[in-house]
Coordinates of C-alpha atoms in Angstrom, one line a residue:
M1 CA -86.1 -6.1 14.0
I2 CA -85.9 -4.8 17.6
Q3 CA -83.2 -2.0 18.3
G4 CA -83.5 -1.0 21.9
D5 CA -87.1 0.1 22.4
V6 CA -87.9 0.6 18.7
F7 CA -89.6 -2.1 16.5
Y8 CA -88.7 -2.1 12.8
L9 CA -91.1 -3.9 10.7
F10 CA -89.9 -5.1 7.1
Y11 CA -92.7 -6.2 4.9
E12 CA -93.8 -6.9 1.3
T13 CA -95.7 -3.8 -0.4
K14 CA -97.0 -3.7 -3.9
N15 CA -95.8 -0.6 -6.0
S16 CA -98.9 0.9 -7.4
F17 CA -97.1 2.0 -10.7
T18 CA -95.1 -1.1 -11.5
M19 CA -97.6 -3.5 -9.6
Q20 CA -94.6 -5.5 -8.4
G21 CA -93.4 -6.3 -4.7
D22 CA -91.0 -4.1 -2.9
I23 CA -89.8 -4.0 0.6
G24 CA -91.2 -1.5 2.9
V25 CA -90.4 -0.6 6.5
A26 CA -92.3 0.9 9.5
K27 CA -91.4 1.7 13.0
S28 CA -93.2 1.5 16.5
I29 CA -92.0 3.2 19.6
D30 CA -94.7 1.8 21.7
K31 CA -94.2 -1.8 21.3
G32 CA -96.3 -2.3 18.2
A33 CA -99.4 -0.5 19.3
T34 CA -99.0 2.1 16.5
W35 CA -96.8 2.2 13.5
Q36 CA -95.1 5.0 11.5
Q37 CA -94.3 4.3 7.7
L38 CA -90.7 5.1 7.0
G39 CA -90.7 4.3 3.2
I40 CA -89.3 1.7 0.8
A41 CA -86.3 -0.1 1.9
L42 CA -85.4 -2.1 -1.2
D43 CA -86.7 -1.8 -4.7
E44 CA -85.6 -3.9 -7.6
E45 CA -86.7 -4.5 -11.2
W46 CA -88.1 -7.7 -10.0
H47 CA -90.6 -8.9 -7.6
L48 CA -89.4 -8.9 -3.9
S49 CA -91.2 -10.4 -0.8
Y50 CA -90.5 -12.3 2.5
P51 CA -87.6 -10.2 3.9
Y52 CA -85.7 -12.0 6.4
V53 CA -83.6 -9.5 8.5
F54 CA -80.7 -10.6 10.7
N55 CA -77.7 -9.5 12.6
Y56 CA -74.3 -11.2 12.1
L57 CA -71.0 -9.9 13.5
G58 CA -72.5 -6.3 14.1
Q59 CA -73.8 -6.0 10.6
V60 CA -77.4 -5.9 9.6
Y61 CA -78.5 -8.2 6.4
M62 CA -81.6 -8.7 4.7
M63 CA -82.4 -11.8 2.6
P64 CA -85.7 -11.2 0.6
E65 CA -87.3 -13.6 -1.8
S66 CA -86.2 -12.8 -5.4
S67 CA -87.2 -16.0 -7.1
Q68 CA -88.4 -13.9 -10.1
K69 CA -84.6 -13.0 -10.7
G70 CA -83.6 -16.7 -10.5
E71 CA -81.3 -16.5 -7.5
L72 CA -81.2 -15.9 -3.7
R73 CA -79.6 -12.5 -2.8
L74 CA -78.2 -11.1 0.4
Y75 CA -78.2 -7.4 0.9
R76 CA -76.2 -5.4 3.6
V77 CA -77.4 -2.2 5.2
T78 CA -75.5 0.9 4.5
N79 CA -78.0 3.4 6.4
F80 CA -80.4 1.7 8.5
P81 CA -83.2 1.2 7.9
L82 CA -83.7 2.6 4.4
E83 CA -80.5 2.1 2.6
W84 CA -79.2 -1.3 1.6
E85 CA -76.6 -2.7 -1.1
L86 CA -76.1 -6.0 -2.6
D87 CA -73.6 -7.9 -0.6
R88 CA -73.7 -11.3 -2.5
V89 CA -75.7 -13.9 -4.3
I90 CA -76.0 -16.7 -1.9
M91 CA -77.2 -19.3 -4.4
K92 CA -78.2 -19.4 -8.0
K93 CA -81.5 -21.0 -7.2
P94 CA -85.0 -19.4 -7.4
L95 CA -85.7 -20.1 -3.6
I96 CA -88.9 -18.8 -2.1
D97 CA -89.7 -17.9 1.6
S98 CA -86.1 -18.7 2.9
F99 CA -84.6 -18.2 6.3
I100 CA -81.3 -18.8 8.1
I101 CA -80.8 -20.1 11.5
D102 CA -77.9 -20.9 13.8
H103 CA -78.3 -24.3 15.5
N104 CA -75.6 -26.5 17.1
G105 CA -72.8 -24.5 15.8
E106 CA -73.7 -24.5 12.3
Y107 CA -75.9 -22.2 10.1
W108 CA -78.9 -23.7 8.4
L109 CA -80.8 -22.3 5.3
F110 CA -84.4 -23.3 4.8
G111 CA -86.1 -22.7 1.6
S112 CA -88.2 -23.9 -1.3
E113 CA -87.7 -24.2 -5.1
H114 CA -90.9 -24.6 -7.3
S115 CA -89.2 -24.2 -10.7
S116 CA -89.1 -28.0 -11.3
F117 CA -91.9 -29.9 -12.9
G118 CA -94.3 -31.3 -10.1
T119 CA -93.2 -29.2 -7.1
T120 CA -95.8 -27.5 -5.2
N121 CA -96.1 -25.5 -1.9
G122 CA -95.5 -28.8 -0.2
R123 CA -91.7 -28.6 -1.0
L124 CA -88.9 -27.9 1.7
E125 CA -85.1 -28.1 1.1
I126 CA -82.3 -27.4 3.5
W127 CA -78.6 -26.4 3.2
Y128 CA -75.8 -26.0 5.7
S129 CA -72.7 -23.9 6.1
S130 CA -70.2 -22.6 8.7
S131 CA -71.2 -19.0 8.1
P132 CA -74.5 -17.2 7.0
L133 CA -72.6 -15.8 4.1
G134 CA -71.9 -19.3 2.8
P135 CA -70.8 -21.3 0.9
W136 CA -73.9 -23.7 1.3
K137 CA -74.0 -27.4 1.0
P138 CA -77.2 -29.3 0.4
H139 CA -78.7 -31.6 3.1
K140 CA -78.4 -35.4 2.4
K141 CA -82.2 -35.7 2.4
N142 CA -83.1 -32.8 -0.1
P143 CA -85.9 -32.3 -0.7
I144 CA -86.8 -32.9 2.9
Y145 CA -90.5 -32.6 1.8
N146 CA -92.1 -32.9 -1.4
T147 CA -95.8 -33.6 -0.2
Y148 CA -99.3 -32.1 -0.1
R149 CA -99.3 -28.4 0.1
S150 CA -101.5 -28.4 3.2
F151 CA -98.7 -30.1 5.2
G152 CA -97.0 -26.8 6.1
A153 CA -93.6 -27.5 4.2
R154 CA -93.5 -24.0 3.0
N155 CA -91.9 -21.6 5.3
G156 CA -94.3 -19.1 6.9
G157 CA -92.0 -16.9 9.0
R158 CA -89.0 -16.6 11.4
P159 CA -88.1 -19.7 13.3
F160 CA -87.9 -19.1 17.1
R161 CA -86.6 -20.9 20.4
Y162 CA -88.9 -21.4 23.3
N163 CA -87.9 -23.4 26.5
G164 CA -84.8 -24.6 24.7
N165 CA -86.6 -25.9 21.7
L166 CA -86.5 -24.7 18.1
Y167 CA -89.6 -24.2 16.2
R168 CA -90.4 -23.6 12.6
I169 CA -93.5 -22.0 11.0
G170 CA -95.0 -23.4 7.9
Q171 CA -97.7 -22.5 5.6
D172 CA -101.0 -24.5 5.3
C173 CA -101.8 -23.9 1.5
G174 CA -104.6 -26.7 1.2
E175 CA -107.6 -24.5 0.8
T176 CA -105.7 -21.4 -0.8
Y177 CA -102.3 -20.1 -0.9
G178 CA -101.4 -18.9 2.6
R179 CA -104.5 -20.2 4.2
R180 CA -103.0 -20.6 7.8
V181 CA -99.7 -21.1 9.7
R182 CA -98.8 -24.4 11.5
I183 CA -96.0 -24.7 14.0
F184 CA -93.4 -27.6 14.1
K185 CA -91.0 -28.5 16.7
L186 CA -87.4 -29.4 15.3
E187 CA -86.4 -32.7 17.0
V188 CA -83.6 -33.6 14.7
L189 CA -81.5 -31.1 12.8
S190 CA -78.1 -32.6 11.3
R191 CA -76.2 -33.1 8.2
V192 CA -77.6 -36.4 7.6
D193 CA -80.9 -36.4 9.3
Y194 CA -84.0 -34.1 9.9
K195 CA -87.2 -34.7 11.9
E196 CA -89.9 -32.3 13.0
V197 CA -93.3 -32.9 14.6
E198 CA -96.3 -30.6 14.7
V199 CA -97.4 -28.8 17.9
P200 CA -100.7 -27.2 18.6
F201 CA -100.9 -23.5 17.6
P202 CA -102.7 -21.5 20.5
F203 CA -104.3 -19.1 18.1
E204 CA -108.0 -18.8 17.9
E205 CA -109.4 -18.0 14.4
S206 CA -112.1 -15.3 14.2
S207 CA -115.7 -16.4 13.6
K208 CA -116.3 -13.4 11.6
G209 CA -115.6 -15.0 8.3
R210 CA -114.2 -12.4 5.7
N211 CA -115.2 -9.5 7.8
A212 CA -112.3 -10.6 10.1
W213 CA -108.8 -9.0 9.3
N214 CA -107.5 -12.5 8.7
G215 CA -110.8 -14.0 7.6
A216 CA -109.6 -15.8 4.5
R217 CA -105.9 -16.5 5.2
Y218 CA -103.0 -15.6 7.4
H219 CA -99.5 -17.0 6.1
H220 CA -96.6 -15.3 8.0
L221 CA -95.9 -15.0 11.6
D222 CA -92.7 -13.4 13.3
V223 CA -92.5 -13.9 17.0
Q224 CA -89.6 -12.6 19.2
Q225 CA -88.7 -12.5 23.0
L226 CA -88.0 -9.1 24.3
K227 CA -85.0 -8.4 26.8
S228 CA -87.6 -8.2 29.4
G229 CA -88.9 -11.7 28.9
E230 CA -91.9 -10.6 27.1
W231 CA -93.0 -12.0 23.6
V232 CA -94.2 -10.0 20.8
G233 CA -95.6 -11.2 17.4
V234 CA -96.6 -9.7 14.2
M235 CA -98.9 -11.7 11.8
D236 CA -100.4 -10.8 8.4
G237 CA -103.9 -11.3 7.3
D238 CA -106.3 -11.1 4.5
R239 CA -110.0 -11.2 3.7
V240 CA -109.6 -12.4 0.3
P241 CA -108.4 -16.0 -0.9
S242 CA -105.6 -16.1 -3.4
G243 CA -106.9 -15.8 -6.9
D244 CA -110.3 -14.8 -5.7
S245 CA -110.9 -11.8 -8.2
V246 CA -110.0 -14.2 -11.1
H247 CA -112.2 -16.8 -9.9
R248 CA -115.2 -14.6 -9.4
F249 CA -114.6 -13.0 -12.7
L250 CA -114.8 -16.5 -14.6
L251 CA -117.9 -17.5 -12.6
G252 CA -119.4 -14.3 -13.5
C253 CA -118.6 -14.7 -17.1
A254 CA -119.9 -18.3 -17.1
S255 CA -123.3 -17.1 -15.6
V256 CA -123.5 -14.4 -18.3
A257 CA -122.8 -17.0 -20.8
A258 CA -125.4 -19.2 -19.5
V259 CA -128.0 -16.3 -19.5
S260 CA -127.3 -15.7 -23.2
G261 CA -127.9 -19.4 -24.0
L262 CA -131.1 -19.2 -22.2
I263 CA -132.1 -16.2 -24.0
L264 CA -131.3 -18.0 -27.2
F265 CA -133.2 -21.1 -26.2
L266 CA -136.3 -19.0 -25.1
G267 CA -136.3 -17.3 -28.3
V268 CA -136.4 -20.6 -30.2
L269 CA -139.3 -21.8 -28.1
L270 CA -141.3 -18.6 -28.9
G271 CA -140.5 -18.5 -32.4
A272 CA -138.6 -15.3 -32.2
V273 CA -135.4 -16.9 -33.2
N274 CA -135.2 -19.4 -36.1
C275 CA -131.7 -21.4 -35.8
I276 CA -131.7 -22.9 -39.2
I277 CA -128.6 -24.3 -40.7
P278 CA -128.3 -23.6 -44.4
L279 CA -130.0 -26.4 -46.4
N280 CA -127.1 -27.3 -48.6
W281 CA -125.2 -28.3 -45.4
C282 CA -128.0 -31.0 -44.7
A283 CA -128.3 -34.6 -46.0
D284 CA -131.7 -33.9 -47.4
Y285 CA -130.9 -31.1 -49.5
S286 CA -132.1 -31.7 -53.1
G287 CA -130.7 -28.5 -54.6
K288 CA -128.0 -28.5 -57.3
R289 CA -124.5 -29.4 -56.5
S290 CA -121.5 -30.1 -58.5
D291 CA -120.7 -33.9 -59.3
T292 CA -117.2 -33.4 -58.0
L293 CA -118.6 -32.2 -54.8
I294 CA -121.2 -35.1 -54.5
A295 CA -118.4 -37.6 -55.1
W296 CA -116.3 -36.2 -52.5
E297 CA -119.0 -36.2 -50.0
R298 CA -119.8 -40.0 -50.8
A299 CA -116.3 -40.8 -50.3
N300 CA -116.0 -38.9 -47.1
V301 CA -117.8 -40.7 -44.3
F302 CA -117.5 -37.8 -41.8
S303 CA -119.0 -35.2 -44.2
S304 CA -122.1 -37.4 -44.5
K305 CA -122.4 -37.9 -41.0
L306 CA -122.0 -34.2 -40.2
R307 CA -124.8 -33.5 -42.9
R308 CA -127.1 -35.9 -41.1
V309 CA -126.4 -34.2 -37.8
F310 CA -127.2 -30.8 -39.5
S311 CA -130.4 -32.1 -40.8
R312 CA -131.6 -33.3 -37.3
L313 CA -130.7 -29.9 -35.8
N314 CA -133.0 -28.2 -38.3
R315 CA -135.9 -30.2 -37.0
V316 CA -135.1 -29.4 -33.3
P317 CA -137.0 -25.9 -33.1
S318 CA -140.2 -27.4 -34.5
F319 CA -139.9 -30.4 -32.2
L320 CA -139.4 -28.2 -29.2
R321 CA -142.4 -25.7 -30.2
S322 CA -144.6 -28.9 -30.6
W323 CA -143.5 -30.2 -27.0
I324 CA -143.6 -27.0 -25.2
K325 CA -146.7 -25.0 -26.3
P326 CA -146.6 -21.4 -24.8
N327 CA -150.5 -21.3 -24.9
T328 CA -150.9 -24.2 -22.4
F329 CA -150.3 -24.3 -18.7
A330 CA -147.4 -26.6 -18.9
G331 CA -145.8 -24.4 -21.6
R332 CA -146.2 -21.2 -19.6
S333 CA -144.7 -23.0 -16.6
V334 CA -141.7 -24.0 -18.5
L335 CA -141.2 -20.6 -19.9
T336 CA -141.6 -19.2 -16.4
L337 CA -139.0 -21.4 -15.0
I338 CA -136.7 -20.6 -17.7
F339 CA -137.2 -16.9 -17.1
A340 CA -136.7 -17.2 -13.5
L341 CA -133.5 -19.3 -13.9
G342 CA -132.2 -16.4 -16.3
V343 CA -133.0 -13.7 -13.7
A344 CA -131.1 -15.9 -11.1
L345 CA -128.0 -16.3 -13.4
S346 CA -128.0 -12.7 -14.2
C347 CA -127.9 -11.7 -10.6
T348 CA -125.2 -14.3 -9.8
G349 CA -123.2 -13.0 -12.7
V350 CA -123.4 -9.4 -11.6
T351 CA -122.8 -10.3 -8.0
F352 CA -119.7 -12.3 -9.0
I353 CA -118.3 -9.6 -11.4
Y354 CA -119.2 -6.4 -9.5
G355 CA -120.2 -7.6 -6.1
G356 CA -116.8 -7.6 -4.4
S357 CA -115.2 -10.3 -2.3
G358 CA -118.1 -10.5 0.4
A359 CA -116.0 -8.8 3.0
E360 CA -117.5 -5.6 4.7
E361 CA -114.4 -4.3 6.0
P362 CA -113.8 -1.5 8.9
Y363 CA -112.8 2.0 7.9
S364 CA -109.8 3.6 9.2
W365 CA -109.7 7.2 10.7
K366 CA -106.2 9.0 10.4
G367 CA -104.8 5.4 9.5
Q368 CA -106.1 3.8 12.6
F369 CA -108.6 1.1 13.4
S370 CA -110.6 0.7 16.5
Q371 CA -113.6 -1.4 18.1
F372 CA -116.8 -0.7 19.7
T373 CA -119.2 -2.3 22.0
L374 CA -122.6 -3.3 20.6
L375 CA -125.5 -2.7 23.2
T376 CA -129.0 -3.8 22.7
M377 CA -131.9 -4.0 25.3
T378 CA -134.7 -6.7 25.1
Y379 CA -136.8 -9.2 27.0
D380 CA -138.0 -12.9 26.8
A381 CA -140.8 -12.3 24.2
R382 CA -138.1 -11.1 21.6
L383 CA -135.6 -13.9 22.1
W384 CA -135.9 -15.0 18.4
N385 CA -135.1 -11.5 17.4
L386 CA -132.0 -11.5 19.7
K387 CA -130.6 -14.7 18.2
M388 CA -130.8 -13.4 14.7
F389 CA -129.3 -9.9 15.9
V390 CA -126.4 -11.4 17.7
N391 CA -125.6 -13.9 14.7
H392 CA -125.6 -11.0 12.3
Y393 CA -123.9 -8.1 14.0
S394 CA -121.3 -10.2 15.9
R395 CA -119.7 -10.9 12.5
C396 CA -119.2 -7.1 11.8
A397 CA -115.4 -6.4 11.8
S398 CA -115.2 -3.7 14.4
V399 CA -117.6 -5.2 17.1
K400 CA -115.8 -6.0 20.2
E401 CA -118.4 -7.3 22.5
I402 CA -122.1 -7.4 22.7
L403 CA -123.8 -6.3 25.7
V404 CA -127.5 -7.6 26.2
V405 CA -129.6 -5.5 28.6
W406 CA -132.1 -8.1 29.9
N407 CA -135.2 -6.0 31.1
R408 CA -137.8 -8.9 31.8
G409 CA -138.2 -12.6 32.0
I410 CA -135.8 -15.6 32.1
P411 CA -132.4 -14.6 30.3
P412 CA -130.9 -16.9 27.8
K413 CA -127.7 -18.7 28.4
V414 CA -124.8 -17.1 26.4
S415 CA -124.2 -20.4 24.7
D416 CA -127.8 -20.2 23.2
L417 CA -126.4 -17.3 21.2
N418 CA -124.4 -17.9 18.1
S419 CA -121.9 -15.1 18.4
A420 CA -118.5 -14.5 17.0
V421 CA -117.4 -12.1 19.6
P422 CA -117.9 -12.4 23.5
V423 CA -121.6 -11.7 24.7
R424 CA -122.3 -10.3 28.1
I425 CA -126.0 -10.4 29.5
R426 CA -126.8 -7.8 32.1
V427 CA -130.1 -8.8 33.9
E428 CA -131.9 -5.8 35.3
D429 CA -134.2 -5.7 38.5
L430 CA -136.5 -3.2 37.0
N431 CA -138.1 -3.1 33.6
S432 CA -137.0 0.5 32.3
L433 CA -136.0 2.0 29.4
N434 CA -133.7 3.9 31.3
N435 CA -131.6 0.8 31.7
R436 CA -130.3 1.4 28.1
F437 CA -128.0 4.1 29.2
K438 CA -127.0 2.9 32.7
V439 CA -123.5 3.6 33.5
D440 CA -121.5 0.2 33.2
P441 CA -117.9 0.1 34.2
L442 CA -117.5 -3.4 32.4
I443 CA -117.8 -1.8 29.1
K444 CA -114.4 -1.9 27.6
T445 CA -114.8 0.8 24.8
R446 CA -115.5 4.4 24.7
A447 CA -117.7 3.9 21.6
V448 CA -120.9 2.2 22.0
L449 CA -123.4 1.3 19.3
E450 CA -127.0 1.5 20.9
L451 CA -129.1 -0.7 18.4
D452 CA -132.5 -2.0 18.8
D453 CA -132.7 -5.8 18.4
D454 CA -135.3 -5.3 15.9
I455 CA -133.2 -3.3 13.4
M456 CA -131.2 -5.3 10.7
M457 CA -128.7 -3.5 8.3
P458 CA -125.6 -4.2 6.6
C459 CA -122.2 -4.4 8.5
D460 CA -120.9 -2.0 6.0
D461 CA -123.4 0.8 7.2
V462 CA -122.5 0.1 10.8
E463 CA -118.8 0.5 9.9
R464 CA -119.3 3.7 8.1
G465 CA -121.3 5.1 11.3
F466 CA -118.6 4.1 13.4
M467 CA -115.8 5.9 11.3
L468 CA -117.9 9.1 11.3
W469 CA -118.3 8.9 15.2
R470 CA -114.6 8.5 15.4
Q471 CA -114.4 12.0 13.6
H472 CA -116.9 13.3 15.9
P473 CA -117.0 11.4 19.4
D474 CA -118.8 14.3 21.0
R475 CA -121.8 13.8 19.0
I476 CA -124.6 11.2 18.6
V477 CA -124.0 9.6 15.1
G478 CA -126.9 7.5 14.0
F479 CA -129.2 6.1 11.0
Y480 CA -132.7 7.5 11.9
P481 CA -133.0 11.4 11.7
R482 CA -135.8 13.6 13.1
Y483 CA -136.7 17.2 13.0
V484 CA -138.3 19.2 15.7
D485 CA -139.0 22.8 15.5
G486 CA -140.5 25.2 17.9
S487 CA -143.8 25.8 15.9
R488 CA -144.5 22.3 15.7
L489 CA -143.8 20.0 18.7
E490 CA -145.5 16.9 17.3
Y491 CA -143.3 13.9 16.8
S492 CA -142.9 12.9 13.0
G493 CA -141.0 10.4 11.1
E494 CA -138.2 10.8 8.7
K495 CA -140.4 12.3 6.0
Y496 CA -141.0 15.6 8.0
A497 CA -137.3 16.0 8.3
R498 CA -136.8 15.5 4.6
K499 CA -139.6 17.9 3.8
N500 CA -137.9 20.5 6.0
K501 CA -134.5 19.5 4.3
G502 CA -132.8 19.3 7.9
Y503 CA -132.5 17.4 11.1
N504 CA -131.8 17.9 14.7
M505 CA -132.5 14.7 16.4
I506 CA -131.1 11.1 15.9
L507 CA -133.0 8.3 17.3
T508 CA -130.5 6.3 19.7
G509 CA -132.3 3.2 18.8
A510 CA -129.5 3.0 16.2
A511 CA -126.8 5.4 17.1
F512 CA -123.0 5.7 18.2
M513 CA -122.2 7.6 21.2
D514 CA -119.5 7.9 23.9
S515 CA -120.5 5.4 26.6
Q516 CA -118.8 7.5 29.4
V517 CA -120.2 10.9 28.5
A518 CA -123.5 10.0 27.3
F519 CA -124.3 7.6 30.2
E520 CA -123.1 9.9 32.9
R521 CA -125.0 12.8 31.4
Y522 CA -128.0 10.6 31.2
W523 CA -127.8 9.7 34.9
S524 CA -126.9 13.1 36.3
E525 CA -129.2 14.8 38.7
Q526 CA -130.2 17.3 35.9
A527 CA -131.6 14.4 33.9
K528 CA -133.6 12.9 36.9
P529 CA -137.1 14.6 36.0
G530 CA -136.6 13.4 32.4
R531 CA -136.0 9.9 33.4
E532 CA -139.1 9.9 35.5
V533 CA -141.1 11.0 32.2
V534 CA -139.4 8.0 30.5
D535 CA -140.6 5.6 33.2
K536 CA -144.1 7.1 33.2
Y537 CA -144.6 6.6 29.5
F538 CA -142.3 3.7 29.0
N539 CA -141.0 5.6 25.9
C540 CA -139.0 8.4 24.7
E541 CA -135.5 7.6 26.3
D542 CA -133.9 8.5 23.0
V543 CA -135.7 11.8 22.7
L544 CA -134.4 12.5 26.5
M545 CA -130.8 11.9 25.2
N546 CA -131.1 14.1 22.4
F547 CA -132.3 17.0 24.7
L548 CA -129.5 16.4 27.1
Y549 CA -126.8 16.6 24.3
A550 CA -128.4 19.7 23.0
N551 CA -128.6 21.4 26.4
A552 CA -124.9 20.4 26.9
S553 CA -123.7 22.3 23.8
S554 CA -124.3 25.2 21.5
S555 CA -122.5 23.5 18.6
K556 CA -123.7 20.6 16.4
T557 CA -124.6 17.6 18.6
V558 CA -126.0 14.9 16.0
E559 CA -124.7 13.3 12.6
Y560 CA -126.8 11.4 10.1
V561 CA -125.7 8.4 8.2
R562 CA -127.9 7.1 5.6
P563 CA -128.1 3.2 5.5
A564 CA -128.2 1.3 2.2
W565 CA -131.1 -0.6 3.6
A566 CA -132.7 -1.3 7.0
I567 CA -135.2 -3.8 8.1
D568 CA -137.5 -3.4 11.1
T569 CA -138.3 -7.0 12.2
S570 CA -140.6 -5.8 14.9
K571 CA -143.2 -5.7 12.2
L572 CA -143.2 -9.5 12.1
S573 CA -143.9 -9.7 15.7
S574 CA -146.5 -8.4 18.3
A575 CA -143.7 -7.7 20.9
A576 CA -143.0 -4.0 20.1
I577 CA -143.9 -0.8 22.0
S578 CA -144.2 1.2 18.7
R579 CA -146.5 -1.4 17.0
D580 CA -149.3 1.2 16.9
T581 CA -147.7 4.1 15.2
N582 CA -150.5 6.7 16.1
V583 CA -150.4 5.9 19.9
H584 CA -146.5 5.9 19.7
Y585 CA -146.2 9.2 18.1
K586 CA -148.8 10.7 20.5
I587 CA -146.8 9.8 23.5
R588 CA -143.6 11.0 22.0
S589 CA -145.3 14.3 21.2
E590 CA -146.1 14.6 24.8
C591 CA -142.4 13.9 25.7
L592 CA -141.3 16.7 23.2
R593 CA -143.2 19.3 25.3
K594 CA -142.2 18.1 28.7
F595 CA -138.6 17.9 27.7
S596 CA -138.7 21.3 26.1
D597 CA -140.1 22.7 29.3
M598 CA -137.3 21.0 31.2
Y599 CA -134.3 21.6 29.0
G600 CA -134.9 24.2 26.6
S601 CA -136.5 24.2 23.0
M602 CA -134.5 22.9 20.0
S603 CA -135.7 25.7 17.8
G604 CA -132.9 27.2 15.7
R605 CA -131.1 23.9 15.6
R606 CA -131.2 22.3 12.1
W607 CA -128.6 20.7 10.2
E608 CA -129.2 20.1 6.4
F609 CA -128.9 16.7 4.7
D610 CA -125.9 16.2 2.3
S611 CA -123.8 18.7 4.1
R612 CA -120.9 16.6 4.5
K613 CA -118.3 15.6 1.7
D614 CA -118.6 12.0 2.3
R615 CA -122.0 11.9 0.7
W616 CA -123.3 9.5 3.6
D617 CA -125.9 11.8 4.7
V618 CA -127.9 12.4 1.4

């Protein structure tokens, strides 16, 4: 609801104590850019959802879904926006996802009832009245639809008018409940007839899969036109399909049960388990039984057949062990295959039960989310790396754009890269590592993740690093720590930093920084001698950036985030400047000494691992 310049958003929220839906409300004073949570507007003893809020004769009403109560209720505001009272029960029917519209001088109520046998999310019903307060009469053609749930019959938000036409929003529930929304133009709406046609919905779904905010489904859209003529819309989204947690749990349990069966089968083959049914259950049992029992068994055909089956089952272990002999090659192969299958099923079961939904979501900071530009520098010999790099990282939730700094050779076409976000290729005239930090006015975000194209890590680690940078935007936040002290200006790996229990440098081959501050600092006149060293050795641009940050501030300038795992794909290729580690480290040691003379020593700077409360720097 819009009042003046303030937007009020009413929405379903789950009560953390009762685990049922309540109606919450938030407001925005900047046209939806940010929202302030105001509280719970409506709380009943039953589930509430789909709040439809409208004005009538100067009064504000809300019609939420309350099908669990078995009726459609209308509430009237007493103190906007948080205090409401029941005005009336519109209809003694458990309608879901209902709305009211004024069309051609009459009011029309659209909703669905799923209480009858055989009804699905493909059902739609209509009623009409001279007032939104009722009474309501059913449409002659009710139910308007009772068809496949993917056809958009179930309502998906507030109807709207555009260029004189009325449009209804429906839910496509084919793949899962609320998979997507579809738009329908109402061509005929009268007491005796109804006709609508689907129109294209100009909404491009993200290619990020479950890492997108609406990667699994989006089922509600509310669009309204402002007095200025502008349009504003609000849409929900989810990364998890409906019932996904139950589905994953059942699949996990099925995998665990299959593993148990394989263990039992393996035990039988190895003779460690003897599945012997008691002999007196079997047909060939010659032990003592009463005459009455024998007579009953002869008269009971089913009992005789069951005893013969048990007899055959007792012979199965011996037969299997004679067929699969563990001391032969074939026997060992079968046992190895069974063991491998068991391990695979075990991993599958653990993944389904404990692995989560598969979404690597962004982290909020002060209730807000943001995005960053991913920048990588490469050349023609590493094109295969770049394709894998773009395909993976473009699916990370907070990546807005990928900038490829192309240093040498013929650049690829953007269409050659499988990306879920826009890709820009900046072709450089000079093959220089300084190009990595060139000031670029086309970069749309302050945050830039500088990431070598041969580093692969989970999106979740990237998202954690991004959240930490938003807490400390004046620092370099990255994933590879180093420690340089005054007594040892020799470049060493992370082991040296761990040994000294601290770090004072972060490699910018995998680090977040402020694109404006960092790049301007790197291309300042003060940094010119350092850039010449970088060009001379074709190395050390990341070391220079750390010295420039340290020279500009007496406080902490770097932050470390430990990735869950990271793979250096350069080891699989000959195209890498650091392939010969000894030579690479020797050059970087020389850089350290030169930069120390230019910009001062890093002595006295050391920050301990595991110094933050988030435990991401252990």
